[in-house]
Coordinates of C-alpha atoms in Angstrom, one line a residue:
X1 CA -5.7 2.0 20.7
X2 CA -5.4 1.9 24.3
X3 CA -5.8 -1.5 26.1
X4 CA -4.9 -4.1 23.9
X5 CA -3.7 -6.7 25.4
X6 CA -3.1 -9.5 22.5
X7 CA -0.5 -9.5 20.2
X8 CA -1.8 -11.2 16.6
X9 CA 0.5 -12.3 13.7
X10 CA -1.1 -9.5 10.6
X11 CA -0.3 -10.4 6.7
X12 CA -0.8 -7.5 4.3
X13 CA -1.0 -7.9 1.0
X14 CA 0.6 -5.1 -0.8
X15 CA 3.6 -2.6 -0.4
X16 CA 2.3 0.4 -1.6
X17 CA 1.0 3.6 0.6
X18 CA -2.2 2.0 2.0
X19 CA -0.8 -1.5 2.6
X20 CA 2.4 0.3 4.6
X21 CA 0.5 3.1 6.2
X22 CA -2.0 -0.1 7.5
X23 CA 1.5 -2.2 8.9
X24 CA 3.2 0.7 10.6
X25 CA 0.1 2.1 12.1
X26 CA 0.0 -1.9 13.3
X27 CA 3.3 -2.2 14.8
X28 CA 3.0 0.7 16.5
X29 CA 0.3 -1.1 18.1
X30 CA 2.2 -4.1 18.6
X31 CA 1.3 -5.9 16.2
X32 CA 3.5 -8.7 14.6
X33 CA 3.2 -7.5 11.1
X34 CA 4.8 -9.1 7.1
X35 CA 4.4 -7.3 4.3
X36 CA 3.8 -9.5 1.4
X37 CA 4.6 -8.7 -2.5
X38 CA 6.0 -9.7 -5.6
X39 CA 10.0 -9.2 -6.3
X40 CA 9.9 -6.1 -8.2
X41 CA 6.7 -3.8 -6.4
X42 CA 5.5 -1.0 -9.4
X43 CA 4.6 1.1 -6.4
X44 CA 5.1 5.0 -7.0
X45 CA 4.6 6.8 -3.3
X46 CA 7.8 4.9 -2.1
X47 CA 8.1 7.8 0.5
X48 CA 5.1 6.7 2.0
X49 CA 6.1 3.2 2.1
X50 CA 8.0 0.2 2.6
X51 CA 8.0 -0.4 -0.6
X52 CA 11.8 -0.3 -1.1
X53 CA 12.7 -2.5 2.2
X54 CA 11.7 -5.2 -0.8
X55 CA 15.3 -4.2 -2.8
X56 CA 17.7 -2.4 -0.5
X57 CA 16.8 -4.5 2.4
X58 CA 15.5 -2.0 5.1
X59 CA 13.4 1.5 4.9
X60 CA 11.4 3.2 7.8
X61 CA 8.6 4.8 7.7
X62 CA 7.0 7.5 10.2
X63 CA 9.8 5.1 13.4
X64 CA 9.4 2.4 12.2
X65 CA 11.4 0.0 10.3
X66 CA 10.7 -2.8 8.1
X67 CA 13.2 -5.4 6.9
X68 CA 13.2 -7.9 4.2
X69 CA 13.8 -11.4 4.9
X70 CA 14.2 -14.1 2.8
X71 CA 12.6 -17.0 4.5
X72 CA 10.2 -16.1 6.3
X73 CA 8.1 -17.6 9.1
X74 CA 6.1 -16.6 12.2
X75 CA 9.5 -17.0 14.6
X76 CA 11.0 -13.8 12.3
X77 CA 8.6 -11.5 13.1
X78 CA 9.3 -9.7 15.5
X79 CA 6.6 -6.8 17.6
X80 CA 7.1 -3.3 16.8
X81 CA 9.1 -4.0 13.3
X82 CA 7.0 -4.8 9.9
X83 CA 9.1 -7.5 8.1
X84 CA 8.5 -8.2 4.2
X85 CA 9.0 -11.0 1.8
X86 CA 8.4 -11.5 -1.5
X87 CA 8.1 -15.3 -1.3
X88 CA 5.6 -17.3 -2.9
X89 CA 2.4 -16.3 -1.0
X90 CA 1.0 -19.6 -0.5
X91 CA 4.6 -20.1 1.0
X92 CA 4.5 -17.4 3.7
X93 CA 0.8 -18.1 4.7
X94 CA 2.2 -21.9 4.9
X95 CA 4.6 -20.9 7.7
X96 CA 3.4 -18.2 9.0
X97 CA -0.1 -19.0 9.9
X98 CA -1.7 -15.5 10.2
X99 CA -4.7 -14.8 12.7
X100 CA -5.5 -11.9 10.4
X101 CA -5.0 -11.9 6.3
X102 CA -5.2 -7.8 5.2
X103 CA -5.4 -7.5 1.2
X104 CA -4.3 -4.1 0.7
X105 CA -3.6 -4.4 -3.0
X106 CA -6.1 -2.0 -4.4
X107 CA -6.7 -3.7 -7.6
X108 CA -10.0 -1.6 -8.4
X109 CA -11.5 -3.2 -11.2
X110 CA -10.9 -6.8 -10.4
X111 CA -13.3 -9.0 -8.5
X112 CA -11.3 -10.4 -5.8
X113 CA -11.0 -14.2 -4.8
X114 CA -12.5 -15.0 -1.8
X115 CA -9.9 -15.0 0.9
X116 CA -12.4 -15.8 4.3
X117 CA -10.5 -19.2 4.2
X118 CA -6.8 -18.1 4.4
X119 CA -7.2 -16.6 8.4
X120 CA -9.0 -16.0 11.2
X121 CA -10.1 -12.7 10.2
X122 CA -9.9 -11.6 6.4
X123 CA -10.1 -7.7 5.8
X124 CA -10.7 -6.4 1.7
X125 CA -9.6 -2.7 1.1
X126 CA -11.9 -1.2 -1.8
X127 CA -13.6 -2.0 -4.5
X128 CA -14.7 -5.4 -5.5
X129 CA -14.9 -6.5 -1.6
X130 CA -18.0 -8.0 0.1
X131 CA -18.1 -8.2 3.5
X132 CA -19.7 -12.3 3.5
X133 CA -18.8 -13.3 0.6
X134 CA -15.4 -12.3 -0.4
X135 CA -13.9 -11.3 3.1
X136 CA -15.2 -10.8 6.7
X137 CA -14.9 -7.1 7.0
X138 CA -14.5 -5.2 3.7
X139 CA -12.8 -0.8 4.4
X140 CA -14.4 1.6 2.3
X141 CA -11.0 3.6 0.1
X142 CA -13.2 5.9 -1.5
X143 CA -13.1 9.5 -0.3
X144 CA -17.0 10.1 0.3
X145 CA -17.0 7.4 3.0
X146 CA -13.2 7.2 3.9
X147 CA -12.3 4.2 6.3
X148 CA -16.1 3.2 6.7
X149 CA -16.1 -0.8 8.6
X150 CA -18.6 -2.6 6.6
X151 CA -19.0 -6.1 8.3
X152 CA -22.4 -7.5 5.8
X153 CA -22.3 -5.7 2.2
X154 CA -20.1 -4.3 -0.2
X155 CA -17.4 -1.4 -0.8
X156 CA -18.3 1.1 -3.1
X157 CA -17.7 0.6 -7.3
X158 CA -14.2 2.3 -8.5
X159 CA -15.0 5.6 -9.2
X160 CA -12.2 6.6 -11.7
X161 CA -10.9 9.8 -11.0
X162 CA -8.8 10.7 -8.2
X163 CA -9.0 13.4 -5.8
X164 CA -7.7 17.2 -6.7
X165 CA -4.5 18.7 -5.3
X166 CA -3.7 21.6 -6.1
X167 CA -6.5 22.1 -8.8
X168 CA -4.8 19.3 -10.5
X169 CA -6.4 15.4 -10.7
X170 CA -5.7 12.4 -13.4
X171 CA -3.3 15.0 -15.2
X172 CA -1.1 14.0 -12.3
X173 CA -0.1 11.4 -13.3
X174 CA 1.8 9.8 -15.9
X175 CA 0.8 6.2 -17.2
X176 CA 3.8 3.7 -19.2
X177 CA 2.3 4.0 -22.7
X178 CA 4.5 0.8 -23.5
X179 CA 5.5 -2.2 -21.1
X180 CA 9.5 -2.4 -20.2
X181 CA 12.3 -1.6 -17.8
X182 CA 11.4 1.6 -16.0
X183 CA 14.4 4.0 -16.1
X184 CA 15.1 7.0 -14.0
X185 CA 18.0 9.2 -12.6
X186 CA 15.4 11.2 -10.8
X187 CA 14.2 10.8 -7.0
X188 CA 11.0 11.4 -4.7
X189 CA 10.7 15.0 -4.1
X190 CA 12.6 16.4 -6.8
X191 CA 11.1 19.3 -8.7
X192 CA 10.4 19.4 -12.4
X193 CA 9.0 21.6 -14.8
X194 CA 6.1 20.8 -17.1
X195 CA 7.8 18.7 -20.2
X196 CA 11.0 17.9 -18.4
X197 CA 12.5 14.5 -19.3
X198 CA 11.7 12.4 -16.1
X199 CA 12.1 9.1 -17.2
X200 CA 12.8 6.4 -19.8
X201 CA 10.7 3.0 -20.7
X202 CA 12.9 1.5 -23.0
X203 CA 13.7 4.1 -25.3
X204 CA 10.6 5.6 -24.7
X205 CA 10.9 9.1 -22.9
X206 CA 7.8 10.1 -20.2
X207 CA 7.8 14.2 -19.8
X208 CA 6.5 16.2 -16.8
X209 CA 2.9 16.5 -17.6
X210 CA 2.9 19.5 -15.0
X211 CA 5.5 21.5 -12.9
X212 CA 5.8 20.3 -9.4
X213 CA 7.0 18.2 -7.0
X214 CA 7.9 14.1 -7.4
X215 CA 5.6 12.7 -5.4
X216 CA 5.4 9.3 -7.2
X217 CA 8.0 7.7 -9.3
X218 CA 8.5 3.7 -9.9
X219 CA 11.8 2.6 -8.6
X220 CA 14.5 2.2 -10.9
X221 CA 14.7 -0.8 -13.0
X222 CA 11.7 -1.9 -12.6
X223 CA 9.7 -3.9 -15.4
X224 CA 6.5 -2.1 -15.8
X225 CA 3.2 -3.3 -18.1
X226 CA 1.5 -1.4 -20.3
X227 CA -1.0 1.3 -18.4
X228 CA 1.1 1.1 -15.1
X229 CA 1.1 4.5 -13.2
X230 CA 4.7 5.1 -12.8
X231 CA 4.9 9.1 -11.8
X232 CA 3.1 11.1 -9.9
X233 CA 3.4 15.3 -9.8
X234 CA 2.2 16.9 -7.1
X235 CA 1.5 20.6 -8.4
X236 CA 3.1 22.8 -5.3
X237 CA 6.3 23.0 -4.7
X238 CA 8.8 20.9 -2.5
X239 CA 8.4 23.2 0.8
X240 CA 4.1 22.4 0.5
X241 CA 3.8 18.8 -1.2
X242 CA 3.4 15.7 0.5
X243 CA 5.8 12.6 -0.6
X244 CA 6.7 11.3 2.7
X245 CA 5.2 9.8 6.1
X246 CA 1.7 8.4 6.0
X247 CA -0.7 10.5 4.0
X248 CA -4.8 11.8 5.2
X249 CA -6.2 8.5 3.1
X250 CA -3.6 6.0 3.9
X251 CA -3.8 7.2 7.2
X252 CA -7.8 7.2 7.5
X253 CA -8.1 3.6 5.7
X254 CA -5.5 2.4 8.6
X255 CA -7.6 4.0 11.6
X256 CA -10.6 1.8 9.6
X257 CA -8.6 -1.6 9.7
X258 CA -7.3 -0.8 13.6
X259 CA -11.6 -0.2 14.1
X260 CA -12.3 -3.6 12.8
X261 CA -9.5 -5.2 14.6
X262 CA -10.6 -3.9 18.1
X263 CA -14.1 -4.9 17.3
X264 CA -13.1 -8.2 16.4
X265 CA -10.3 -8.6 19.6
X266 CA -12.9 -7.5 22.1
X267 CA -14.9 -10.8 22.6
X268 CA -11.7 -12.9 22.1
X269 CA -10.4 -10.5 25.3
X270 CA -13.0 -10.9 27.3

């Protein structure tokens, strides 16, 4: 994105592979960029995010580095560097008074609130956004129309079943079949073999539902609700399976959010 010339403060809502792939992508363009979430993020792909900046303090991703800090406000962010904080969101919008709101969160089946109010320029990832009613630009997620702008209308409904690697598609995936402390000796990228012991919730044990690679596993300790994805398998092995940097759909929803920010900054450059 050659030739921009103003630098906006960016929220995004949401630490997982799309909200992180969307902040680095923006701080390379710099962008001053926060990350906001809760204290204790679910998220699996944590080698395609920042998710874990949120409890060791710091993790890059693809350069660039992003940093937790506690209290945050506009004078901490800093160009080039995506900072995060898990501080009450009304809090962080409160002092740090974003031109542009991104709400990353990818809840799927729940009808956002409408966020036009809460910046400048309000941007809704997937399903349940309206462009004009909910946000001001909604990005398509889904695969048929990857990163699609919509600025009047809305994204398409959740379509439920995720796209195949390897042959391989929901069976992915493992799900907590009770809430609890997520518990796991086992780390992003690791191998397993279908049936293998991977994790604990409680004194519930979750098996390898298919030999692979870790490509998705819930951070240690974690408390996790009933249904929460916390493992993901990739089928290939470790040399051809993608756990780290910034993935084809994170990467495509991000090039979407830096379209609708250059249309936006145009006739404000001008």
């Amino acid at each position: 994105m050659g030739g921009r010339l103003t630098v906006w403060t960016v929220v995004v809502r949401g630490s997982n592979d799309i909200g992180s792939a969307i902040a680095c992508r923006l701080a390379q363009d710099g962008q001053r960029v926060l990350i906001h979430d809760g204290p204790a993020p679910t998220t699996t792909r944590r080698g395609m995010a920042f998710a874990d900046a949120i409890f060791d303090g710091e993790a890059t991703l693809e350069g660039i580095r992003g940093i937790r800090i506690d209290t945050p406000g506009a004078a901490e962010l800093m160009v080039g560097t995506v900072m995060l904080s898990c501080s009450p969101f009304v809090d962080v919008l409160a002092s740090v008074s974003p031109d542009i709101l991104i709400d990353a969160r990818m809840r799927k089946r729940e009808i956002p609130q409408d966020v036009r109010g809460l910046a400048g320029l309000t941007i809704g990832l997937g399903p349940g956004f309206h462009a004009g009613k909910n946000c001001h630009i909604a990005i398509e997620t889904s695969w048929e129309d990857l990163g699609r702008v919509i600025d009047d209308g809305p994204t398409l409904e959740f379509r439920g079943e995720p796209r195949e690697i390897g042959g391989r598609q929901r069976e992915r995936y493992i799900y907590a079949p009770v809430a609890g402390r997520f518990q796991t000796r086992l780390n992003i990228g690791e191998e397993v073999s279908e049936g293998e012991v991977v994790a604990m919730i409680n004194d519930t044990p979750l098996h390898a539902p298919l030999s692979g690679t870790l490509r998705g596993l819930t951070r240690d300790g974690v408390p996790v609700a009933e249904r929460t994805k916390v493992v993901e398998v990739d089928p290939r092995s470790r040399e051809s399976a993608n756990f780290s940097g910034i993935a084809e759909r994170p990467g495509r929803i991000a090039d979407g959010v830096r379209r609708a920010l250059a249309a936006w900054t145009a006739p404000r450059a001008g």
